[in-house]
Each structure stands twice: as structure tokens, then as C-alpha cells.
Short mmCIF file of C-alpha atoms in Angstrom, two decimals:
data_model
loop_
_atom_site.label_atom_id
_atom_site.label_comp_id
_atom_site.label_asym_id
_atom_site.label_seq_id
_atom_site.Cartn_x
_atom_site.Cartn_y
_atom_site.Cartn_z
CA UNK Q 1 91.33 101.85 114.83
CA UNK Q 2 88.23 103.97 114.70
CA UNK Q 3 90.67 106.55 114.14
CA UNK Q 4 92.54 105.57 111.56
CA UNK Q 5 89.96 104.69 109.29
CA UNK Q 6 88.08 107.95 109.94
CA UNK Q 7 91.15 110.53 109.05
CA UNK Q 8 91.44 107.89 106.14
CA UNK Q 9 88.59 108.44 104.50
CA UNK Q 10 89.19 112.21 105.08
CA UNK Q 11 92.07 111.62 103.24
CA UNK Q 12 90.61 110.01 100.04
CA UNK Q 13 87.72 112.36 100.13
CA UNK Q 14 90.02 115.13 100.14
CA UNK Q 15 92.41 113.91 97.22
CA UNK Q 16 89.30 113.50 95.27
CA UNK Q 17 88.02 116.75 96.31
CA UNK Q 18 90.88 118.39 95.18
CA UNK Q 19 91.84 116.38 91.79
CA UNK Q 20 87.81 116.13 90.25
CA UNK Q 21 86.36 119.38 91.96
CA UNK Q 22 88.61 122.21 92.57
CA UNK Q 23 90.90 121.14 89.43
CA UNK Q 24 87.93 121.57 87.43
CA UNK Q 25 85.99 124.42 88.72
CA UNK Q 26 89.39 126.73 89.31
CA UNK Q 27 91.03 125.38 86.92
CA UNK Q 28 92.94 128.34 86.13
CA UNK Q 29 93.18 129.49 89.78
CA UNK Q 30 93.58 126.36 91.65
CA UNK Q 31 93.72 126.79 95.48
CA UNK Q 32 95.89 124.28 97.06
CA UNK Q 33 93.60 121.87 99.13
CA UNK Q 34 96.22 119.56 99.86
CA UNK Q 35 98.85 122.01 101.28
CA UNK Q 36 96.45 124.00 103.19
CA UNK Q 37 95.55 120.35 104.78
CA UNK Q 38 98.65 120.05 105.81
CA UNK Q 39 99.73 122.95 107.29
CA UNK Q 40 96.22 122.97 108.87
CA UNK Q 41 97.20 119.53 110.67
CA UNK Q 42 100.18 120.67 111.51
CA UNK Q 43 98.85 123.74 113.30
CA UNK Q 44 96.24 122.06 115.01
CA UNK Q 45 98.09 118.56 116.38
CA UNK Q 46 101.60 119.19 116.20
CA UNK Q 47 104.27 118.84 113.41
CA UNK Q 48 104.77 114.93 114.74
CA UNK Q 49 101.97 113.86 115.26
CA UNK Q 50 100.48 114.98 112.11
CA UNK Q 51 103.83 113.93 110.03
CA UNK Q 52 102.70 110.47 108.69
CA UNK Q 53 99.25 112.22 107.78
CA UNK Q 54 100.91 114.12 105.89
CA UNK Q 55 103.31 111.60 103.91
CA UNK Q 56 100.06 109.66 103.40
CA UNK Q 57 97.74 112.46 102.22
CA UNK Q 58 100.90 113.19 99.72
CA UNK Q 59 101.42 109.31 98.57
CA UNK Q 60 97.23 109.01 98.64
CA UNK Q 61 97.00 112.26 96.35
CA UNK Q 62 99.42 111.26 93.64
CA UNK Q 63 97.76 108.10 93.50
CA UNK Q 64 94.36 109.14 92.64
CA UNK Q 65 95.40 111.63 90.58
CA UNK Q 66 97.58 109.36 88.58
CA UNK Q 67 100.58 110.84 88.88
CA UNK Q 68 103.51 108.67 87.71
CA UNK Q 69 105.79 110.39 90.58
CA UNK Q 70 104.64 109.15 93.49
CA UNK Q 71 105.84 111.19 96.33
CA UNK Q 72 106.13 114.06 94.82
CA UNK Q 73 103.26 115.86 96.56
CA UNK Q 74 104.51 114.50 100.23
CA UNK Q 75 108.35 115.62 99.13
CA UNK Q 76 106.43 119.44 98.22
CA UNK Q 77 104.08 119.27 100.98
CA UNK Q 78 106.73 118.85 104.19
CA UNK Q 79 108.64 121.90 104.24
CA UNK Q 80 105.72 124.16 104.36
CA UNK Q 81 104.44 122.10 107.13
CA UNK Q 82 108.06 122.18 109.24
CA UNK Q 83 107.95 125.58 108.62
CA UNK Q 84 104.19 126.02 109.79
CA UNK Q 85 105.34 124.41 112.55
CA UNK Q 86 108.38 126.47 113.35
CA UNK Q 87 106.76 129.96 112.64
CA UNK Q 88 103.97 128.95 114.76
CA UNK Q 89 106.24 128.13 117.57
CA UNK Q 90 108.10 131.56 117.21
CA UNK Q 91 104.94 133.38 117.03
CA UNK Q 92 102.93 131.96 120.21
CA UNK Q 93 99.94 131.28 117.18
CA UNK Q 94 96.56 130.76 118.92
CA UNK Q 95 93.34 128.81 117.26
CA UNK Q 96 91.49 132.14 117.50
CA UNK Q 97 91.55 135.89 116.75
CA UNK Q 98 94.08 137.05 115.13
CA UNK Q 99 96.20 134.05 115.58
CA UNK Q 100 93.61 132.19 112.86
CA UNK Q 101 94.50 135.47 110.72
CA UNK Q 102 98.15 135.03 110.60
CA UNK Q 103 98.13 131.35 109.84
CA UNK Q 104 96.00 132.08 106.91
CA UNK Q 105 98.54 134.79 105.71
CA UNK Q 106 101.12 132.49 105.82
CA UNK Q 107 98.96 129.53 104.15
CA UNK Q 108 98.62 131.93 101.04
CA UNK Q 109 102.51 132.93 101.40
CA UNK Q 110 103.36 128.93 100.86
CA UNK Q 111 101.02 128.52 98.08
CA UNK Q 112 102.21 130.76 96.19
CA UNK Q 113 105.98 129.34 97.32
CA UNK Q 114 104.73 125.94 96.21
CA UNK Q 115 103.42 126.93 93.28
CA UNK Q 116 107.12 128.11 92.58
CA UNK Q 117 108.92 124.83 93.70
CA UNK Q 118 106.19 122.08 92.51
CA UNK Q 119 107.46 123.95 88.85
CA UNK Q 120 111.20 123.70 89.95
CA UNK Q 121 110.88 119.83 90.54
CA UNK Q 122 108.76 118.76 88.47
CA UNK Q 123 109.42 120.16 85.55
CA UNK Q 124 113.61 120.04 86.54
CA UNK Q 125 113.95 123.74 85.09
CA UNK Q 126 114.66 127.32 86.56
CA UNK Q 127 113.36 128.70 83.90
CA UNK Q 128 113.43 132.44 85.34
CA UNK Q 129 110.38 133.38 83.07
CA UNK Q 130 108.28 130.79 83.56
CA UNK Q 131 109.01 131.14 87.34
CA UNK Q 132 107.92 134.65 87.26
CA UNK Q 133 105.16 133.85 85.39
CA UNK Q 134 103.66 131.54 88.18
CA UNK Q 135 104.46 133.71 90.60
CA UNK Q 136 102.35 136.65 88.90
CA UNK Q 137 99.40 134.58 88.35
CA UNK Q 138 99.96 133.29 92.17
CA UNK Q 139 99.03 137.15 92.74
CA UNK Q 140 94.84 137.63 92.18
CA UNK Q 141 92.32 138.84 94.37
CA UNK Q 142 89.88 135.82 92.68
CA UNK Q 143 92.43 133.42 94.01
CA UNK Q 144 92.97 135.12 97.58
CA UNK Q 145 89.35 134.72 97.41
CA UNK Q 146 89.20 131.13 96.82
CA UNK Q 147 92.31 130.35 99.06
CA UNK Q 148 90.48 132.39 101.99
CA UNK Q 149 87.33 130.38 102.10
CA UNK Q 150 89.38 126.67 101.54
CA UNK Q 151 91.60 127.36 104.19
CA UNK Q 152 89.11 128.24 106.75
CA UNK Q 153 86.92 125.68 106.19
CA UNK Q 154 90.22 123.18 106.04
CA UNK Q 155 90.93 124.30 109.11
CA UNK Q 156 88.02 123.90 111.11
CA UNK Q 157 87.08 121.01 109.44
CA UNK Q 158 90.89 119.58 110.66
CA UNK Q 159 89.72 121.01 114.42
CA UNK Q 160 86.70 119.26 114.38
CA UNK Q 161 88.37 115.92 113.25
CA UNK Q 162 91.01 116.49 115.85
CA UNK Q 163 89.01 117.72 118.30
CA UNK Q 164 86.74 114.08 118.32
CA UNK Q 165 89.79 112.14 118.86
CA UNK Q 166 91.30 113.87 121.65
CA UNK Q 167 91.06 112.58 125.36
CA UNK Q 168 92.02 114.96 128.38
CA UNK Q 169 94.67 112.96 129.81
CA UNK Q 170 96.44 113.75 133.53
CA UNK Q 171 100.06 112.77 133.06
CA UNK Q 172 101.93 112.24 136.58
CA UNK Q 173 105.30 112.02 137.28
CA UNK Q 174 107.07 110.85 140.42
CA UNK Q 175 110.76 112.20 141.06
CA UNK Q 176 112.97 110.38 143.05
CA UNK H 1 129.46 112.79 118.45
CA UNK H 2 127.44 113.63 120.68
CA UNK H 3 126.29 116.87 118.74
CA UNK H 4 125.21 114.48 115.88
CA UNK H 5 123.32 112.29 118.45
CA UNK H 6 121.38 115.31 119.68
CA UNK H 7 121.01 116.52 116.16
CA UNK H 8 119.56 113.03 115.18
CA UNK H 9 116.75 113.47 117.93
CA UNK H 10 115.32 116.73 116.07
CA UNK H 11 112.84 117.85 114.70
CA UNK H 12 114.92 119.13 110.98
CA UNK H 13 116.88 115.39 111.23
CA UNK H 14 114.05 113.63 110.52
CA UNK H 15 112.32 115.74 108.19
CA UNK H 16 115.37 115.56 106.04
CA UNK H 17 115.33 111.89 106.34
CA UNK H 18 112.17 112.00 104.78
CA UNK H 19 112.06 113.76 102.09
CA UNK H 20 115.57 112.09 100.69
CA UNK H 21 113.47 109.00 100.94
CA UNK H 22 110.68 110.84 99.04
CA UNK H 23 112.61 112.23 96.38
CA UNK H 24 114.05 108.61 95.70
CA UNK H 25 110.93 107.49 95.62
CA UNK H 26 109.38 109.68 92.68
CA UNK H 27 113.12 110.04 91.08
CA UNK H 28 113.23 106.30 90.62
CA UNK H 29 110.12 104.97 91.47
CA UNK H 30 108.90 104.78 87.96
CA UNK H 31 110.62 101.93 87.53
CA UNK H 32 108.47 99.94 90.37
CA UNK H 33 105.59 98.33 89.59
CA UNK H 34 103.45 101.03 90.98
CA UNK H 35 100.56 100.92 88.33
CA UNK H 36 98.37 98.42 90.50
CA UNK H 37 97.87 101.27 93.07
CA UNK H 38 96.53 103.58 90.24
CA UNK H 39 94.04 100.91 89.20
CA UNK H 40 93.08 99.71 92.64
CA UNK H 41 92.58 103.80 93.45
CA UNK H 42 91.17 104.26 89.98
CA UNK H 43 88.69 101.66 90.80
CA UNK H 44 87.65 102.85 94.03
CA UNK H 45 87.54 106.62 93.29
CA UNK H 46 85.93 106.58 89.71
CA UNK H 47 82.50 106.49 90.93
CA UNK H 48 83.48 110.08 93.42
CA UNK H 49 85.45 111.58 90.51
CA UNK H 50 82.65 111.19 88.18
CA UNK H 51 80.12 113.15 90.36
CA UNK H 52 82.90 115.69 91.42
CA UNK H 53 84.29 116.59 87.88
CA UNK H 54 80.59 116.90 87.27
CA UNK H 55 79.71 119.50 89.96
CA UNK H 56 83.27 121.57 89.26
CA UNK H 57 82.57 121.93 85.49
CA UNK H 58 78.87 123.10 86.65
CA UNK H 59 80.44 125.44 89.28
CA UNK H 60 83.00 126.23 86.81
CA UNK H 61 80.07 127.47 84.19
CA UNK H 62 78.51 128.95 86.60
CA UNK H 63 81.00 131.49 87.26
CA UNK H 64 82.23 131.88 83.75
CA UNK H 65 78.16 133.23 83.52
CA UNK H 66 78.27 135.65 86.31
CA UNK H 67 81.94 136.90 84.86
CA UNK H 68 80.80 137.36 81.56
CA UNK H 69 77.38 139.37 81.96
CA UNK H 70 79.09 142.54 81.07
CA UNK H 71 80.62 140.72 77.89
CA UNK H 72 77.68 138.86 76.49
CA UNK H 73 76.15 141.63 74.40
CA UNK H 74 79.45 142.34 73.11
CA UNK H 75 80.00 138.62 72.29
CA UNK H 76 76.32 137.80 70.66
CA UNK H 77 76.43 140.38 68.38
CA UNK H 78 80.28 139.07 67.01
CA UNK H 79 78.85 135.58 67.10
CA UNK H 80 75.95 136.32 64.92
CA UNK H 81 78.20 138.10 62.65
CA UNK H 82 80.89 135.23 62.49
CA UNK H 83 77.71 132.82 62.24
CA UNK H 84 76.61 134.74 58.86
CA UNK H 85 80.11 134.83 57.15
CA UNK H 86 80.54 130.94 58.21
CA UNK H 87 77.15 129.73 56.65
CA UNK H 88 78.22 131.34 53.57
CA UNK H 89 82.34 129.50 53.87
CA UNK H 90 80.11 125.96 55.00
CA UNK H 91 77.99 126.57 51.57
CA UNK H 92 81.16 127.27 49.45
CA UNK H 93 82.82 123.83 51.42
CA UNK H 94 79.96 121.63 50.41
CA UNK H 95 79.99 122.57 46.97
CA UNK H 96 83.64 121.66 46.97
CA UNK H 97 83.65 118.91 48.62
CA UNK H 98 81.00 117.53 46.20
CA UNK H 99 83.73 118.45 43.57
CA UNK H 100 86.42 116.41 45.31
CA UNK H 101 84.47 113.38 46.30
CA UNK H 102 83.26 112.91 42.40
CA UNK H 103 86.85 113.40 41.41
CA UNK H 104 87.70 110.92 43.26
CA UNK H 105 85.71 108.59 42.48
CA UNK H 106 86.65 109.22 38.93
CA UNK H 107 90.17 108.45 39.71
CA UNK H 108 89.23 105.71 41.37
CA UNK H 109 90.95 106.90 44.92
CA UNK H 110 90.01 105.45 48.27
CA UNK H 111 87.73 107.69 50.70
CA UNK H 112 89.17 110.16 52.83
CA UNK H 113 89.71 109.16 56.63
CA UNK H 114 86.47 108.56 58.99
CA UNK H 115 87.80 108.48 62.41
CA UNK H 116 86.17 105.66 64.79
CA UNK H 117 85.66 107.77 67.54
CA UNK H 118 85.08 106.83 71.31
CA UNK H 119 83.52 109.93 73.43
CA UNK H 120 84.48 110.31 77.09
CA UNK H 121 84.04 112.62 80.22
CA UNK H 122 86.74 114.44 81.74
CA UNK H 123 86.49 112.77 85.60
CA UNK H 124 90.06 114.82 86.88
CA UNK H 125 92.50 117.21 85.95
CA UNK H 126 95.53 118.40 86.74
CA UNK H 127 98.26 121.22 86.18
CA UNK H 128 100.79 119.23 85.64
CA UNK H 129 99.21 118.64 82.05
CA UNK H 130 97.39 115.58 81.83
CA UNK H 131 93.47 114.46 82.89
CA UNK H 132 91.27 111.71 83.53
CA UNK H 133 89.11 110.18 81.32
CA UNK H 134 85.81 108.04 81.57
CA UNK H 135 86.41 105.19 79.50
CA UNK H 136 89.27 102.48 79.45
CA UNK H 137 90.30 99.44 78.34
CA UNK H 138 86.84 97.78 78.40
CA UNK H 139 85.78 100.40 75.89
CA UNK H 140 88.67 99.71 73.35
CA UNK H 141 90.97 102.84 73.84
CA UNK H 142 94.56 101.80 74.20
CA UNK H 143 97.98 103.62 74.72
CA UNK H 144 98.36 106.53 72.36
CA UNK H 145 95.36 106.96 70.58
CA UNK H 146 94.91 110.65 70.34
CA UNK H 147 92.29 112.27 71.51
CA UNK H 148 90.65 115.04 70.43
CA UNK H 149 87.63 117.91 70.68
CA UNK H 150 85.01 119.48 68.35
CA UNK H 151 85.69 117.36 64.73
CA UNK H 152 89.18 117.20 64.73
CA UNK H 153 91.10 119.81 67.16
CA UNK H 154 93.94 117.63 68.91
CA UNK H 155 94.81 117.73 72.53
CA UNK H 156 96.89 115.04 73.82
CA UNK H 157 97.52 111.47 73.43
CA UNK H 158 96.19 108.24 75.87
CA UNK H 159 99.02 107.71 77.82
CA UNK H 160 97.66 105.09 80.63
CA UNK H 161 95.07 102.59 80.16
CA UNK H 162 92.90 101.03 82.93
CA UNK H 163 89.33 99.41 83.15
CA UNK H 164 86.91 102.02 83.06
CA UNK H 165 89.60 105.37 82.73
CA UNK H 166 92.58 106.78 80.91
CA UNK H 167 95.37 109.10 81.90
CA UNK H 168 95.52 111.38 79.07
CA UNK H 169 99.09 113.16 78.40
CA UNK H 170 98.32 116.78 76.99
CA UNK H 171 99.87 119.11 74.46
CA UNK H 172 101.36 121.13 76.88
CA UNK H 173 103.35 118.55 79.27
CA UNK H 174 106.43 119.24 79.23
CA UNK H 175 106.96 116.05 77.11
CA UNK H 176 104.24 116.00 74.69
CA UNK H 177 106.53 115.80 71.20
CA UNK H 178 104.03 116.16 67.76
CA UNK H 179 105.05 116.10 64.62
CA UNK H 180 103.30 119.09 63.13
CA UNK H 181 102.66 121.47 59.66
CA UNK H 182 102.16 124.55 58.74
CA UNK H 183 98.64 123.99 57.30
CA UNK H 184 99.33 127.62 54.99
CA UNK H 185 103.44 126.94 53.86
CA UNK H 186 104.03 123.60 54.94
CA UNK H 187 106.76 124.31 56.91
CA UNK H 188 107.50 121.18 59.15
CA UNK H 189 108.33 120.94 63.23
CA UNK H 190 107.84 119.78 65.84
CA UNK H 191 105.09 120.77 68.95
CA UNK H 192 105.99 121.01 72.46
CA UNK H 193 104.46 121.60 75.54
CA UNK H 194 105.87 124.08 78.05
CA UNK H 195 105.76 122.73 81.40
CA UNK H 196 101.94 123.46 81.31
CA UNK H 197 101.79 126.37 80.25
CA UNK H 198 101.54 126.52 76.47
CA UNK H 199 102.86 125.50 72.96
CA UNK H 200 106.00 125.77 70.58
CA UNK H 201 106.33 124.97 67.19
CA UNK H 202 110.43 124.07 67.19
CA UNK H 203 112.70 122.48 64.93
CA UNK H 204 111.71 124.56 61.61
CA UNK H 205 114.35 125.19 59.18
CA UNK H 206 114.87 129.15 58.60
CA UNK H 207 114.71 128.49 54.64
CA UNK H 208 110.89 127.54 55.67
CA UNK H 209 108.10 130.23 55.95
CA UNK H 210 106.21 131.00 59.36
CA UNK H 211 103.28 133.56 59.49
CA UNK H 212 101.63 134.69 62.25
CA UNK H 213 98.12 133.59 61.99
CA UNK H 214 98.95 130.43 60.30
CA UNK H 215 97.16 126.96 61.38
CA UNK H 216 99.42 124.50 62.96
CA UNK H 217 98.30 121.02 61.88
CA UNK H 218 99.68 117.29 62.81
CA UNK H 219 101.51 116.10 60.17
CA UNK H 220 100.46 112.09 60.07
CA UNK H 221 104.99 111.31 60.54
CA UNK H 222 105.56 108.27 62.38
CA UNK H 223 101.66 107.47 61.56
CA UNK H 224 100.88 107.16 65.10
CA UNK H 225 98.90 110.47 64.44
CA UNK H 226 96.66 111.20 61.29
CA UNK H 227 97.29 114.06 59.71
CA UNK H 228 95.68 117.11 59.09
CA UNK H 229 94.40 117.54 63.52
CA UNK H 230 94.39 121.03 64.46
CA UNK H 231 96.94 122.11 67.07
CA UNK H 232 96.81 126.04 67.23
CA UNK H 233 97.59 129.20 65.38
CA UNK H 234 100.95 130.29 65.34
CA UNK H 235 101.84 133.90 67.05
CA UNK H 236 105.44 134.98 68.15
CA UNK H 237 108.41 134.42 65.53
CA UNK H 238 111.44 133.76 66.72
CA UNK H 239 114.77 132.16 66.16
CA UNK H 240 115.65 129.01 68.53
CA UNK H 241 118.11 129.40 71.59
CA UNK H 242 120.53 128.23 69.50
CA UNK H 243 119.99 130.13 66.45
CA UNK H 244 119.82 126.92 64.49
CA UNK H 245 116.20 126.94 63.70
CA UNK H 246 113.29 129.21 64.13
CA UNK H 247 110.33 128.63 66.52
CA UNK H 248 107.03 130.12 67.47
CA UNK H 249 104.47 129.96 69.87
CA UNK H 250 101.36 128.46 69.50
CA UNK H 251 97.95 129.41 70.66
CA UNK H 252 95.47 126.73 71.03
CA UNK H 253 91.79 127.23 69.89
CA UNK H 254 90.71 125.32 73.31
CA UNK H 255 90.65 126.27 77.28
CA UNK H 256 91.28 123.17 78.67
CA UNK H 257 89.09 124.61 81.77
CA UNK H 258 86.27 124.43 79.60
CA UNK H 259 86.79 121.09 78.47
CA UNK H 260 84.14 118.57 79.36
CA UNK H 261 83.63 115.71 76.67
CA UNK H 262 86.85 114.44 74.24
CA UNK H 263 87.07 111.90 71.74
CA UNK H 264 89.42 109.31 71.57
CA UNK H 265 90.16 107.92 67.99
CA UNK H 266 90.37 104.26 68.21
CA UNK H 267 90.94 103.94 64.20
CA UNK H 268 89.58 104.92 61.39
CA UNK H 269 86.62 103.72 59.42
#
């Protein structure tokens, strides 16, 4: 139970975080808190385990920040996680080294990606120069910056969080 | 079969699952009464959205300051030279505004429009193109009041109303509609947001006159809006997609980044 309240409150702390502070200090270079969280989660506990997490911190978000589509954020949110996921998989990622490296690469691949899509369904238009026009502003050393810092602190922050819930448990198996 | 049974077991299945559900739920889920989770959220959050927006528009200043060293000089010197030539215009407006309210009077007219004005912080933002507000229902705004900056420069329009906060819609969400002017030629339109990213002044005949440089004001139509709010100056002549009208684009006087206080008119005086 302990638990579940605790990565709850993360979870409304974060939204908040994200809606009040970073939409209003960057607001014109707005690092994606909410994915990063995500694909953090998924990275450190497993796609499945951190899959309603993720629905929730989606459904939570849209909620504080008012946002008549609820869902929307979860529905943006998952593939970059499955992916996450999968890539990590594929790759043999490690929590250290280099292996920290690449998952931040790809974090700032899918933000810029998400950027791209949140336009596409949100605003129902493929607008090719609008598109392009997110995805050049997507491309700043300012945000790379920002997006840097936020994910490494995300992610440690997730470890941490993780790390206080998890019990070493011996799992034996008798075969007949 | 048994290919879809082992399908059903991975990973992809039930991520697909999911996000069919999700995308029903924001495609249709407008139409549920979801607005009692935006109040009950509203009502916990306020307090923590208050103190962040606070700290992000500090932050925010902050690094405007240490981005704009090199350009300050530059920038004072314009400023006191814009600050000279508008004393002189403000000294020129007062005497003719003397004029016009003693004409008036003659002809017996009623006084010009004094807005009722309720000021508010900006507690959230988002992208998408709308923010939070700090005052609500308990402070008389109601749906779409506009709300504006500075003494009369229009952003948006009170789209949600709880206790203690707003949802404000702006100009540039993808459907913000405003009935605007030409302030210059009086050539009539309409204003629409693009998907967050700016303005267009659409809908203008092509026997009507468009400058670049012109104002862009409301035009009071459909009286939900008084007239005579500034929007932007126009920039960008064009005819429409479908060559039936022409349109330009509008550039607003504001950064919504920068925005900290609004104003919501609740009436007028």
C-alpha cells in the first residue's frame, strides 16, 4: 500500500512539475517530463510492470492540466515506452556507462518523435509545414541542454524510487 | 488459432488493446461527465501550481537576463528613443481625447466603455494553447469573458470555470474563432489560431484592403467581445487555399512565455 501511495504522489508531483514549472520556465523549449518518466520506468522495471504507471501518469497529467482529452497523453506516451522497451532488449542496455548514454539518445530521439505525433493527433492535421516546423525547433542545443539534465535526474530519481521497493527474492522451482 | 492465442499473450497485443481503449477515451470522452476530476485535481493542485508557475516565470526571467546581456545596450538606447516620441503621441492623445469627451457631452452621447476588470496569475500552461488562471467562479469570471493584457491587448477567452481557477482558451488553439478589423481599412475577418503556433486573419473579401503593418482589432460582432481589443499586426498577404478570399498572418504584440498577470473583463462599467 505503502507503495502505491508513494509512486502516487510522484505522480502528481510530477504532472504539476511539468504543467506549472517547466511549461512556464521553457516555455518555448519545453522538455518532455512526462515522456522521459516513462521511458525511464520502463527502462528501469520492465515494460509490464511499469505499464499501469504509465496509463496513470498519462490520465493524472491531462487531468491537472485540464485537458478536455483525457487520455491523450497515456495514448502518446505508450509507444515510446514499448519501443524503449524493445530497443533496450535488442541492445543488452545496462543502468551504467554507456548504456545510461544510449538511453538518453534515444529519450531525445522520441521527444522530438512526440513532439511530431502529439501535433498529428491532436490537432487531426498533417499539415507538412507545420510538421516540419516542430521538428526544426525540436532541433536546439538549449533544448538538448534542458532534455539532458531532466532525463538524468528522471532517471535516477525513477532508480531510487524503484530501487526502495524492491526485495531480493529466491524463486525455486521443483521439476517433476 | 492457436497463432492468435500466442499472439494474445504478447507483449504488442496488449499494448494495442490499450491504446484503442485510450483513443476512445479522449475521441469520445468529452461527452462524459469528466469535469468533476478537473475540479477535484484543480482543488488539490492549485495551492502546488501557484508556487510552481511562480518559480518557472522567475527561472524563466532569469534566463531571459543572462540571454539578453549582449542585447541590453542595444535595447535601452531604442527604448529611450521610443519613450521620447511616445510622450510626445500620449500629449497629442490627451489633448484629443479632451476634444472628444466635451463633444460628447455636447451631443449628449453616453461614455465610452470602462471595462470591469478582474486580474489573475497565470498558475499553468500548456502548448496545446490554453493556461491556467488564479481566479474562478468565486471571483465572478464566467465562461467566455475575454481576457486580456496591458489595457486592452486580447488573448483568449475563459473557456472553463471552477472555484478558485479558469481554463483559458487562447488565440492560437486551433479553435479560437474572433471576429476581427482592420483597425487602418476596416476590412473585416475572421482570427484563427494555428494549432499553437500563431495567427490568421481569414475570411476577407479581395475587394477589401490589407496592409502589412496594419493593427488587427476585435470587431465587437456577436457582442460577446467588445470591440476595438488588439489582436496583432498583420504581415504576410496572401490569397486563401481556395482562392476565394485573401488572408494574412498575424503577429501578436505578446510572448505568451512572458506572460504572468491577465485580466479578465467581467463587464463593463
Amino acid at each position: 500500500m505503502d507503495q502505491f501511495f508513494f509512486r502516487l504522489i510522484f505522480i502528481l508531483f510530477a504532472t504539476v512539475f511539468q504543467y506549472s514549472f517547466l511549461n512556464t520556465a521553457l516555455y518555448e523549449m519545453i522538455p518532455h517530463a512526462i515522456l522521459f518518466i516513462a521511458i525511464a520506468w520502463t527502462l528501469v522495471s520492465g515494460f509490464l510492470v511499469a505499464l499501469p504507471w504509465i496509463i496513470v501518469l498519462g490520465l493524472i497529467f491531462d487531468i491537472v492540466s485540464l485537458n478536455p482529452a483525457i487520455g491523450i497523453t497515456s495514448f502518446l506516451v505508450l509507444p515510446f515506452s514499448y519501443t524503449a522497451s524493445f530497443v533496450s532488449k535488442r541492445f543488452l542496455l545496462e543502468h551504467q556507462g554507456f548504456g545510461v548514454v544510449m538511453m538518453l539518445f534515444f529519450s531525445m530521439l522520441s521527444s522530438v518523435a512526440y513532439a511530431i505525433l502529439s501535433f498529428i493527433v491532436q490537432n487531426n492535421s498533417m499539415d507538412i509545414v507545420q510538421i516540419f516546423d516542430i521538428f526544426s525547433h525540436s532541433f536546439s542545443y538549449r533544448l538538448a541542454f534542458y532534455e539532458t539534465v531532466l532525463f538524468l535526474v528522471v532517471y535516477f530519481i525513477v532508480l531510487k524510487i524503484e530501487g526502495m521497493f524492491k526485495t531480493n527474492t529466491l524463486h525455486i522451482s521443483i521439476r517433476h | 488459432m492457436n497463432t492468435f492465442q500466442t499472439f494474445r499473450q504478447t507483449k504488442l497485443f496488449k499494448v494495442l488493446f490499450i491504446l484503442i481503449i485510450l483513443y476512445a477515451l479522449f475521441s469520445w470522452g468529452n461527452r462524459l461527465p469528466f469535469s468533476f476530476l478537473h475540479s477535484i485535481s484543480n482543488t488539490i493542485t492549485r495551492p502546488f501550481s501557484v508556487v510552481f508557475s511562480a518559480a518557472g516565470f522567475y527561472t524563466s526571467s532569469f534566463f531571459d537576463f543572462i540571454s539578453s546581456i549582449k542585447s541590453l545596450k542595444e535595447e535601452n538606447e531604442q527604448l529611450h528613443h521610443d519613450v521620447v516620441v511616445l510622450r510626445a503621441e500620449n500629449a497629442k492623445l490627451a489633448d484629443m481625447h479632451n476634444q472628444n469627451e466635451a463633444l460628447r457631452k455636447e451631443l449628449e452621447l453616453s461614455p465610452r466603455n470602462v471595462f470591469d476588470l478582474e486580474a489573475a496569475d497565470v498558475i499553468g500552461q500548456d502548448v496545446g494553447g490554453w493556461m491556467t488562471i488564479s481566479k474562478g467562479d468565486s471571483d465572478g469570471i464566467a465562461k467566455g469573458m475575454p481576457v486580456i493584457i496591458g489595457q486592452g491587448v486580447l488573448i483568449g477567452k475563459v473557456d472553463t470555470v471552477f472555484s478558485n481557477s479558469s481554463r483559458v482558451v487562447l488565440l492560437t488553439h486551433p479553435e479560437s474563432f474572433i471576429n476581427g478589423v482592420d483597425a487602418k481599412t476596416e476590412a473585416k475577418g475572421i482570427i484563427k489560431g494555428q494549432h499553437g503556433l500563431g495567427l490568421v486573419f481569414d475570411m476577407v473579401l479581395k475587394t477589401d484592403t490589407l496592409k502589412n503593418g496594419d493593427d488587427i482589432v476585435t470587431s465587437g460582432l456577436g457582442g460577446d467581445i467588445p470591440r476595438g481589443l488588439l489582436l496583432g499586426k498583420i504581415q504576410d498577404v496572401r490569397d486563401s487555399d481556395d482562392r476565394l478570399f485573401q488572408q494574412a498572418t498575424i503577429v501578436s504584440f505578446v510572448k505568451l512565455s512572458n506572460i504572468q498577470v491577465v485580466s479578465v473583463i467581467k463587464g463593463t462599467k
